[in-house]
Coordinates of C-alpha atoms in Angstrom, one line a residue:
X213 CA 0.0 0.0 0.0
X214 CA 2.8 2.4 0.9
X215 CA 3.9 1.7 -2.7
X216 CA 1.0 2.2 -4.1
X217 CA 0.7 5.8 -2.7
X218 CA 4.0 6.6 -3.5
X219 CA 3.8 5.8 -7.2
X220 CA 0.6 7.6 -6.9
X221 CA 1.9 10.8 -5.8
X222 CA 5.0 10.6 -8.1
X223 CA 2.6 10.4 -10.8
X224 CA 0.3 13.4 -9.4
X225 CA 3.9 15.4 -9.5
X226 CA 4.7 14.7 -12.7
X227 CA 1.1 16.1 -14.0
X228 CA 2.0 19.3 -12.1
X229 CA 5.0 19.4 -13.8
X230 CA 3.3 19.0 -17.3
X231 CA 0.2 21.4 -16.2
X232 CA 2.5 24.2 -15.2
X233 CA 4.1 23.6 -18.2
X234 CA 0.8 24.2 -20.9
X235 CA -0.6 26.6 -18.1
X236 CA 0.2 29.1 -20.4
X237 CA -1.4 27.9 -23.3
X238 CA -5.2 27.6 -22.0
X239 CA -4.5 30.4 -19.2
X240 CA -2.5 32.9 -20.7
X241 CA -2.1 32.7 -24.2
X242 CA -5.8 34.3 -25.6
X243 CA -4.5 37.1 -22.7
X244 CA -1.0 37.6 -24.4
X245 CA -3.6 38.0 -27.5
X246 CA -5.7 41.1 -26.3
X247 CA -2.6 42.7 -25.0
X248 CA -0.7 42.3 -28.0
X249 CA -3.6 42.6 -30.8
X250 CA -3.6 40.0 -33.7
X251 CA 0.1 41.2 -35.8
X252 CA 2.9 41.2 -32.1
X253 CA 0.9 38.1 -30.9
X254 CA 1.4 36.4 -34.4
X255 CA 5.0 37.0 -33.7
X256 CA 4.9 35.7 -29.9
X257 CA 3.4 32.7 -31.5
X258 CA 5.9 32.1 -33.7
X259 CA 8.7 32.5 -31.3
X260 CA 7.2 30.1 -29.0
X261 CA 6.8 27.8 -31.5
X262 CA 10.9 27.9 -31.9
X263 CA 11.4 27.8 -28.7
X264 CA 9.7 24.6 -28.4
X265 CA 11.6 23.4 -31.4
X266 CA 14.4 24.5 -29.6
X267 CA 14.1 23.0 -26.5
X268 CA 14.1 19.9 -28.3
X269 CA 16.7 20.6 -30.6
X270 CA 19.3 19.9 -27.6
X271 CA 22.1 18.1 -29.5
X272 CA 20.3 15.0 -28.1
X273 CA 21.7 15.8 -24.5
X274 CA 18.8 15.7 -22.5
X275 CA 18.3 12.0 -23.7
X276 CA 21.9 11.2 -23.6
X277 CA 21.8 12.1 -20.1
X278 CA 18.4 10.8 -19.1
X279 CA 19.6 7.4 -20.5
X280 CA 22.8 7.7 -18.2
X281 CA 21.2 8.6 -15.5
X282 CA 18.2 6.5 -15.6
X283 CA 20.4 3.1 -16.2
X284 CA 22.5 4.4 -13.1
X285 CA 25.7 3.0 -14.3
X286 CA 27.8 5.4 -13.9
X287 CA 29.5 7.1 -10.9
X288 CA 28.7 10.4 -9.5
X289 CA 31.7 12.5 -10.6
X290 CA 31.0 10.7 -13.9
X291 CA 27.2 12.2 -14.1
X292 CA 28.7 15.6 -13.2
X293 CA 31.1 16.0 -15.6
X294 CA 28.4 14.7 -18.1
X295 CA 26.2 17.3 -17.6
X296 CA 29.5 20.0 -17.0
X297 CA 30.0 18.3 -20.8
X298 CA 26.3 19.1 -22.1
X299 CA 26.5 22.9 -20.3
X300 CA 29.1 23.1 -23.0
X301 CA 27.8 21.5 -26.0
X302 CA 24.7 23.7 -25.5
X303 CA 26.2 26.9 -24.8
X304 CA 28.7 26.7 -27.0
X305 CA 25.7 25.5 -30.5
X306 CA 24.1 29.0 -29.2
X307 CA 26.7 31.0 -29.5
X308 CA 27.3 29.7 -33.1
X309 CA 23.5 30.7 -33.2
X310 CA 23.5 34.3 -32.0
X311 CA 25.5 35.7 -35.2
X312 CA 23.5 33.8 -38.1
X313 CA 20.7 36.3 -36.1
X314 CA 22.5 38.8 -35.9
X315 CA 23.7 38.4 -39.2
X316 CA 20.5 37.9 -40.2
X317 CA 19.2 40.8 -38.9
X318 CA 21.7 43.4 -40.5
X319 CA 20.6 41.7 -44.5
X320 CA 17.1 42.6 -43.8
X321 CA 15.6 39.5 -42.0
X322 CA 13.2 40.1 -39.2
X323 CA 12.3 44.1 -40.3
X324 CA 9.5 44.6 -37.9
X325 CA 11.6 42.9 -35.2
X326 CA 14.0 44.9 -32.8
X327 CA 17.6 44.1 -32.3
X328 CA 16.6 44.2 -28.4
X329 CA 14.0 41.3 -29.5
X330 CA 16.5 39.4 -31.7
X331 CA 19.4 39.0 -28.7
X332 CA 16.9 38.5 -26.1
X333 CA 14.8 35.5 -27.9
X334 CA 18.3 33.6 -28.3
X335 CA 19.5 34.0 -24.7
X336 CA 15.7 32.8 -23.6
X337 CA 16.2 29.8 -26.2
X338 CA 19.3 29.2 -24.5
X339 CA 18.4 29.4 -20.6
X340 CA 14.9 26.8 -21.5
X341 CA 17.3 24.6 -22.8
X342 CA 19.4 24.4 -20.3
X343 CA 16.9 24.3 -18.1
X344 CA 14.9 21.8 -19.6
X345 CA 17.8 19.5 -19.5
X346 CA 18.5 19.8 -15.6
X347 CA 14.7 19.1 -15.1
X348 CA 15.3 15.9 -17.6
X349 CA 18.2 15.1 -15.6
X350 CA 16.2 15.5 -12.1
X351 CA 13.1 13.1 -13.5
X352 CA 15.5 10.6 -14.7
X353 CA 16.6 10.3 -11.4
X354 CA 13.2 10.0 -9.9
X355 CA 13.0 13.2 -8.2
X356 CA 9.3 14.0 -8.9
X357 CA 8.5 16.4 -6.3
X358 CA 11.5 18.3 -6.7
X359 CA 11.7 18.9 -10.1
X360 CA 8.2 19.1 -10.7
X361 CA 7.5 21.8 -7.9
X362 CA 10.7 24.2 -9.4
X363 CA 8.7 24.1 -12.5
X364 CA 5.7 24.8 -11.5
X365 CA 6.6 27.5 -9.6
X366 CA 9.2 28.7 -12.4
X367 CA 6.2 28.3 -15.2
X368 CA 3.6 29.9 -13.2
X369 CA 5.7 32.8 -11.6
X370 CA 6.8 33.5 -15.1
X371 CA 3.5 33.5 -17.2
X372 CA 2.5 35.6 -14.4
X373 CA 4.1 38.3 -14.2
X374 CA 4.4 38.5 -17.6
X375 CA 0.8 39.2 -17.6
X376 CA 0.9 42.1 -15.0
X377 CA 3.9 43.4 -17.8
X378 CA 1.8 43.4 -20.6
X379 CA -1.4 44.9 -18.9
X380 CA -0.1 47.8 -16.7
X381 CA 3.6 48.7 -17.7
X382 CA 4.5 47.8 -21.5
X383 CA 2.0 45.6 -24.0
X384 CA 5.4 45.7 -26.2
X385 CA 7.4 42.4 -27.6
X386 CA 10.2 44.4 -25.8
X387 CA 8.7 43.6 -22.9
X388 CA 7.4 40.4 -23.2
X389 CA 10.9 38.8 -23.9
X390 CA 12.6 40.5 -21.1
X391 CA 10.0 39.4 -18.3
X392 CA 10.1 35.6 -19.7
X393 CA 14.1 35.7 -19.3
X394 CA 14.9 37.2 -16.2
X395 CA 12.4 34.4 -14.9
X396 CA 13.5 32.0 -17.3
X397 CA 17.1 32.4 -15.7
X398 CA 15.9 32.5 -12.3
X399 CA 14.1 28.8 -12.8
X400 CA 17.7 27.8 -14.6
X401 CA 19.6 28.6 -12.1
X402 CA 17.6 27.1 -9.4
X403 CA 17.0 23.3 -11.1
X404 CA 20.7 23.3 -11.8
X405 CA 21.6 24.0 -8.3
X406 CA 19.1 21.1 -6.9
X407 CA 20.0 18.8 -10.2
X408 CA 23.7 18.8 -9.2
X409 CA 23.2 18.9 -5.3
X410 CA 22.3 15.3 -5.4
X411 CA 25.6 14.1 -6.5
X412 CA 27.3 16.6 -3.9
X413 CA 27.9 14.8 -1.1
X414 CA 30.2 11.9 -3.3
X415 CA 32.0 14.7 -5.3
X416 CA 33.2 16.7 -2.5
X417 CA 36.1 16.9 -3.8
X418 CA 35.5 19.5 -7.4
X419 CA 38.7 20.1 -7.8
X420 CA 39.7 16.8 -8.8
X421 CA 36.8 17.1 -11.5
X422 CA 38.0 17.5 -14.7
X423 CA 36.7 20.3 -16.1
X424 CA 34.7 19.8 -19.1
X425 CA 36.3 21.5 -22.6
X426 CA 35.3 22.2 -26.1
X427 CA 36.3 18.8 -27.4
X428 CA 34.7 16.8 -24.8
X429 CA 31.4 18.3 -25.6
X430 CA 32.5 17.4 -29.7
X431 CA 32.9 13.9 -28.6
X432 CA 29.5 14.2 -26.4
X433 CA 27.7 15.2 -29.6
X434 CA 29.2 12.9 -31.8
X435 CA 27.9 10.3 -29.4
X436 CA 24.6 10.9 -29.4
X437 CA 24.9 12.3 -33.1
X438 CA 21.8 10.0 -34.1
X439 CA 19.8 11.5 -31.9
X440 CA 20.9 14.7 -33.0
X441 CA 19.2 14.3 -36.4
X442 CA 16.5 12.6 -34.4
X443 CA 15.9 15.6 -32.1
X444 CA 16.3 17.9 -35.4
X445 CA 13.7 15.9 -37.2
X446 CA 11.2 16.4 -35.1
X447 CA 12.0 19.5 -33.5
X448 CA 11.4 20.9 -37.3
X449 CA 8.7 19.3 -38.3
X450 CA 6.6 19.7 -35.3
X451 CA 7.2 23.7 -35.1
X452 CA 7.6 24.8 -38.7
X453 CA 4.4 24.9 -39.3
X454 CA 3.3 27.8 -37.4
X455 CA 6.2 29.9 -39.3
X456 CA 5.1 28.2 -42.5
X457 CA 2.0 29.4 -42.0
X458 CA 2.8 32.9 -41.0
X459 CA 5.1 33.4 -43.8
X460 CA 3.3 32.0 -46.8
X461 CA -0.4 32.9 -45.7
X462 CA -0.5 35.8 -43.3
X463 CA 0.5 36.5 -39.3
X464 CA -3.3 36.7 -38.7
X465 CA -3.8 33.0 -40.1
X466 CA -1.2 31.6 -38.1
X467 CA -3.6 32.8 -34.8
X468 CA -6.3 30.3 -35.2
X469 CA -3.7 27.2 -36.2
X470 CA -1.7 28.2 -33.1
X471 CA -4.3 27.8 -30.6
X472 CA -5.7 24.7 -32.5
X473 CA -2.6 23.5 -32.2
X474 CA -2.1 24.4 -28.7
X475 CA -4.7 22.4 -27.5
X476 CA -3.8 19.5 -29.4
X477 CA -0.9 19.2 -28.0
X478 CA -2.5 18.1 -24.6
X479 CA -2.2 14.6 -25.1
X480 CA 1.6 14.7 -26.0
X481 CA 2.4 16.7 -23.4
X482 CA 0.0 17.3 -20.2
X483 CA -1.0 13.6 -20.8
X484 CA 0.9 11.2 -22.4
X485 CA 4.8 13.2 -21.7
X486 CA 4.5 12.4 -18.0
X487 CA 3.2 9.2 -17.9
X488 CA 6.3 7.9 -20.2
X489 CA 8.6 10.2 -17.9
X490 CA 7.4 7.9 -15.0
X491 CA 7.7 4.3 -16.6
X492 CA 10.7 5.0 -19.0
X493 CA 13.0 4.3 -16.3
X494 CA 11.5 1.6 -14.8
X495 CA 11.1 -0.1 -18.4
X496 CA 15.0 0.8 -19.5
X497 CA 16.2 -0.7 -15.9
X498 CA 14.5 -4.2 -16.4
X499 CA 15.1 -6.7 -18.6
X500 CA 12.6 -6.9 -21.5
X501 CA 14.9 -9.0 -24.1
X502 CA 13.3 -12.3 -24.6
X503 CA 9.9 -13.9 -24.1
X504 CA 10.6 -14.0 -20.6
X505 CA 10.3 -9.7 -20.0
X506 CA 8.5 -8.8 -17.2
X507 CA 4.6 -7.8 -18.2
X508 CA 3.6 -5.8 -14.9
X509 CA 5.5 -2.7 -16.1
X510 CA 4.7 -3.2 -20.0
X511 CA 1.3 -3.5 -18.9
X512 CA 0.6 -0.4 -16.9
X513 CA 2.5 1.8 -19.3
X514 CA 0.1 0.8 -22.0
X515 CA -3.0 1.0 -20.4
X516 CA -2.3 4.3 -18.6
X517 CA -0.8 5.3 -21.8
X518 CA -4.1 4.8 -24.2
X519 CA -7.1 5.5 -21.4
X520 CA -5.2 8.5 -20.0
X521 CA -4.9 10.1 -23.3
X522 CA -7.6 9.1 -25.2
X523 CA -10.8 9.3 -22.7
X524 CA -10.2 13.2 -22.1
X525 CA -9.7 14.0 -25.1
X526 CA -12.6 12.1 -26.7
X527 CA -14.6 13.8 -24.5
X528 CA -12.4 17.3 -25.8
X529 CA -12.9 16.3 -29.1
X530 CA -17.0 15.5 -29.0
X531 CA -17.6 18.9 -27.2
X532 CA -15.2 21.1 -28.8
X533 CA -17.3 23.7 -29.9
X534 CA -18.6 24.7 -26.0
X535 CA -15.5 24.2 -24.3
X536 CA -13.2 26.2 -27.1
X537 CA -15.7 28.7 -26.3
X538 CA -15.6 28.9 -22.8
X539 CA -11.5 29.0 -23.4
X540 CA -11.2 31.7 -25.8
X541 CA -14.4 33.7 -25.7
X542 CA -16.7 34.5 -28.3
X543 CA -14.9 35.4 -31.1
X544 CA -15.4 34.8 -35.4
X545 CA -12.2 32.7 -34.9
X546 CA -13.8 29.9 -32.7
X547 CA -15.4 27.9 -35.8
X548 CA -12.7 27.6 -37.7
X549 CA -10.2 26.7 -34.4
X550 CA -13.1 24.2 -33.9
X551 CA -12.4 22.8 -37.4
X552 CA -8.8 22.9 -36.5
X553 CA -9.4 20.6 -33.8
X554 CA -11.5 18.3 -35.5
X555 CA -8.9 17.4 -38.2
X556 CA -5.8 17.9 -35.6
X557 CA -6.8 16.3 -32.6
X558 CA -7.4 12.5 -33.7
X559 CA -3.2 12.5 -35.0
X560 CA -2.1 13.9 -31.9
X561 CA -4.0 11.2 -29.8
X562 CA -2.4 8.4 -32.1
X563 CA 0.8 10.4 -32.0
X564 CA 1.2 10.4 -28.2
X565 CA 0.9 6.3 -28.5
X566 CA 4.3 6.5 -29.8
X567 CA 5.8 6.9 -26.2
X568 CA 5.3 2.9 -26.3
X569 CA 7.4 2.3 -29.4
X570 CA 9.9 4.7 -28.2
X571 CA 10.4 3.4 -24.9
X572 CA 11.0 0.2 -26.8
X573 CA 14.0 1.6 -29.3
X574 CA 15.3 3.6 -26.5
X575 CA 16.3 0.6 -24.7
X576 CA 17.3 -1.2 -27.6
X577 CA 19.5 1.7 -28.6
X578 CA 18.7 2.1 -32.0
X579 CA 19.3 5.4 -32.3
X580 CA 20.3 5.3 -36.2
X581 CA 16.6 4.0 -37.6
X582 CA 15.0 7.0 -35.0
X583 CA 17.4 9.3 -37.0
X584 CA 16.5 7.8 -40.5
X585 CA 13.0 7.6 -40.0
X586 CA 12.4 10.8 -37.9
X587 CA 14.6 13.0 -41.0
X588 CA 12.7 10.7 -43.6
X589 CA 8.9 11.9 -42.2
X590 CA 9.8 15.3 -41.4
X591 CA 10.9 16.3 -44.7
X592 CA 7.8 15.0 -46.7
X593 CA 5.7 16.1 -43.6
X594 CA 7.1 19.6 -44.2
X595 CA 7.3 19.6 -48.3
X596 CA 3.8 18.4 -48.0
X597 CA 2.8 21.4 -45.4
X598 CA 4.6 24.1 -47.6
X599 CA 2.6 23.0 -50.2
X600 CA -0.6 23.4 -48.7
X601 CA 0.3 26.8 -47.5
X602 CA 1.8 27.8 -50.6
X603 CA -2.0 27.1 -52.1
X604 CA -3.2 29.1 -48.9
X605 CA -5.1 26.0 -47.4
X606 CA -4.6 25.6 -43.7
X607 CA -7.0 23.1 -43.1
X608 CA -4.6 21.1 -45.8
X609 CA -1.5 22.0 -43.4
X610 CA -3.7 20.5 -40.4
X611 CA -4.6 17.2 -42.3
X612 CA -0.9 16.7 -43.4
X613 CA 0.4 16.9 -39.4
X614 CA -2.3 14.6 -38.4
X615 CA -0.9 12.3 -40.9
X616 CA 2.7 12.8 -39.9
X617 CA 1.9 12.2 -36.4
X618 CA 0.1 8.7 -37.0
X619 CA 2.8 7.6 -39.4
X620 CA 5.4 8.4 -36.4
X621 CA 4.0 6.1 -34.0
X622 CA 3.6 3.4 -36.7
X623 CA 6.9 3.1 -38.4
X624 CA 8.1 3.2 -34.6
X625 CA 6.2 0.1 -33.3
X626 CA 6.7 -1.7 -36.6
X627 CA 10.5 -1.2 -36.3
X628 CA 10.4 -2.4 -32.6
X629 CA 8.1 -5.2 -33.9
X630 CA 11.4 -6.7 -36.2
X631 CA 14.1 -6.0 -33.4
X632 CA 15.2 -9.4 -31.9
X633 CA 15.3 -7.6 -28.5
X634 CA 12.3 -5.8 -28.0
X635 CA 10.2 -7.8 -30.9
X636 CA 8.2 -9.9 -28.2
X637 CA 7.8 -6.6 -25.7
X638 CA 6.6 -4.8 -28.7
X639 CA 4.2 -7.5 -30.3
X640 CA 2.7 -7.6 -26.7
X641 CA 2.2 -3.7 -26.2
X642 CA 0.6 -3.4 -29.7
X643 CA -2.1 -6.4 -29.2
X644 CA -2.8 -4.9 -26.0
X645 CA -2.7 -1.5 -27.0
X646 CA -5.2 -2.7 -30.2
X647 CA -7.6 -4.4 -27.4
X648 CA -8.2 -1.1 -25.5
X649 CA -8.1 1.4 -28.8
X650 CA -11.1 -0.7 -31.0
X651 CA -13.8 -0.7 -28.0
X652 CA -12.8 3.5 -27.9
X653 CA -12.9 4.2 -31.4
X654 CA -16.3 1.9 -31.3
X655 CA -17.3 4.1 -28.4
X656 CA -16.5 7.4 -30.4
X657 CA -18.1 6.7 -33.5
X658 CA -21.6 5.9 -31.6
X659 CA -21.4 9.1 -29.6
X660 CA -20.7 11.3 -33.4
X661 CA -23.5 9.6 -34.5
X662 CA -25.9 10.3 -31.5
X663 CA -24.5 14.2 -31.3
X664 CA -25.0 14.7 -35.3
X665 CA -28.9 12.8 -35.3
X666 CA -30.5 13.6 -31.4

């Protein structure tokens, strides 16, 4: 029993961590949107699209040292000068990134953008990177509450007071980036202290640390150079879009998509995202090779996996058009975000299945068919969605990512179906996920057919 309510609460602090972490999508974002009026908030949305792209674009290094850390074979001074190596290997990519901006700036890029703007986005990218990476590191670890209660506090402090910013001092993009980075580094600083304090006590001794330089971050990133393109792949193709959008049809178009796509994203992240945080290291500290693999673990991860995603947001999904209302207010935009969500929602759910798969591969370190397969989708994913906003279709951008997102999770278990290691693991997820997805999508169709006839 005391087991059960500890797993229980680790779980409950892993959906505040997630929570805190949209809070600003369903809380804060249609207010950033009346502050900033239709053209600066077009902007906000596109540079929080990259920094979600660039939070995952981390040179693979919050996976390198999840892995690491969650496998616990490695000693403490060995885990510090790990992530000493990734401080590095992130600062030192950003860098190379704050001249092509700058750079880009001075031939005429970004005209209704300040310079102010331009430095201050790339430092922000830089500090939720790092930051995200400590948190990884803490949650590989197990340390739930800890990690999870910085980041809500971090998350919430910061959407916040950005608000107050906006409504009584300055509603200017000026203003808006510097209140999200002197928070942002605040929350940084913070989880790296408590991320590294855990290992304190068996490094007392720093000085005989050997302090982590240029080419051990190379080597670092040519380690984990598969998930590099991995991390790149998606990171692209899952925030492109909104600048796609922006560019080729209009800043005001991109509005709608955004918050479509904000709420779709619930069941990757608020749902699914802390459910695989919990039972990834479990899964990649047992041995699951063989007919033999334990079927407890592999058994709770799917089921919470495919009810805790899928019920909420079927219910989302039927009743879209009352609670998109009661999110955003009354407004001529909340048909056509309803349509968004219609199209957009259905990929996502199948999408956030692909935890499973993932798991699977992760353990099985095959990094190089992630890479392959990631680079493969995400280019035709994002030829495909330039297309349809080249022919100023949106609704054909929103088809194409639920398609991309459906085709990720399949080529994913399919791979971990013909792996010799995982193959039996994965054959049993995907029959049992298959059992609990047929009754729902059963389920689904009757209540669309009694909502569209009674």
């Amino acid at each position: 029993m005391k087991l059960l309510r500890a797993a229980a609460l680790d779980m409950v602090m892993l959906y505040a961590g997630k929570v805190s972490a949209v809070l600003v999508g369903f809380i804060f974002l249609p207010f950033y949107r009346h502050q900033l009026g239709p053209e600066q908030f077009g902007i906000v949305a596109v540079i929080l699209s990259l920094q979600s792209l660039l939070i995952m674009l981390d040179l693979g290094m919050s996976t390198l040292l999840g892995r690491e850390v969650a496998v616990n074979r490695s000693s403490s001074p060995e885990l510090v000068s790990l992530v000493h190596t990734a401080e590095v290997s992130l600062t030192g990519f950003y860098l190379l990134l704050l001249p092509i901006a700058v750079g880009l700036k001075a031939l005429g890029a970004f005209a209704s953008i300040e310079w102010s703007t331009i430095v201050g986005t790339i430092v922000l990218f830089w500090v939720l990177v790092l930051q995200n990476t400590y948190y990884g590191t803490m949650l590989a670890r197990r340390e739930y509450a800890a990690a999870s209660t910085i980041q809500v506090i971090g998350v919430a402090a910061r959407a916040c007071v950005t608000a107050y910013v906006l409504a009584t001092i300055s509603n200017t993009m000026s203003a808006f980036i510097a209140t999200q980075l002197i928070f942002a580094v605040g929350q940084a600083l913070v989880t790296r202290h408590y991320c590294l304090a855990y290992w304190r006590g068996a490094t007392s001794r720093q000085s005989s640390l050997p302090h982590a330089s240029i080419r051990d971050a190379w080597e670092l990133i040519k380690k984990g150079r598969a998930l590099v393109l991995f991390s790149a792949a998606g990171a692209a193709v899952t925030q492109l879009d909104k600048p796609l959008v922006s560019g080729m049809i209009s800043a005001n178009s991109v509005s709608p998509y955004f918050l479509a796509t904000t709420v779709c994203m619930v069941p990757l992240s608020l749902l699914g995202g802390p459910i695989s945080q919990y039972f990834q290291p479990r899964v990649l500290n047992q041995n699951i090779a063989g007919n033999d693999f334990p079927k407890a673990t592999i058994y709770r991860f799917v089921l919470c996996t495919i009810l805790i995603t899928t019920v909420p947001c079927l219910v989302f999904w039927l009743a879209r058009d009352l609670l998109i209302g009661l999110w955003v207010g009354h407004n001529h935009d909340n048909e056509i975000i309803s349509h968004y969500v219609k199209i957009l929602l259905p990929g996502f759910v199948v999408g956030a299945f692909g935890y499973i798969p993932y798991t699977l591969l992760l353990y099985a370190k095959d990094f190089r068919f992630q890479a392959v397969a990631s680079m493969i989708l995400s280019i035709v994913t994002l030829a495909l969605a330039a297309l349809a906003a080249y022919k100023q279709s949106v609704e054909a951008v929103c088809y194409v990512y639920a398609g991309y997102h459906i085709s990720s999770t399949a080529s994913s278990w399919i791979r971990a179906l013909t792996l010799e290691k995982v193959g039996s693991t994965a054959r049993y997820s995907a029959v049992l996920a298959l059992q609990l997805i047929v009754p729902l999508m059963v389920i689904a169709a009757l209540a669309q057919f009694l909502i569209i006839n009674f």
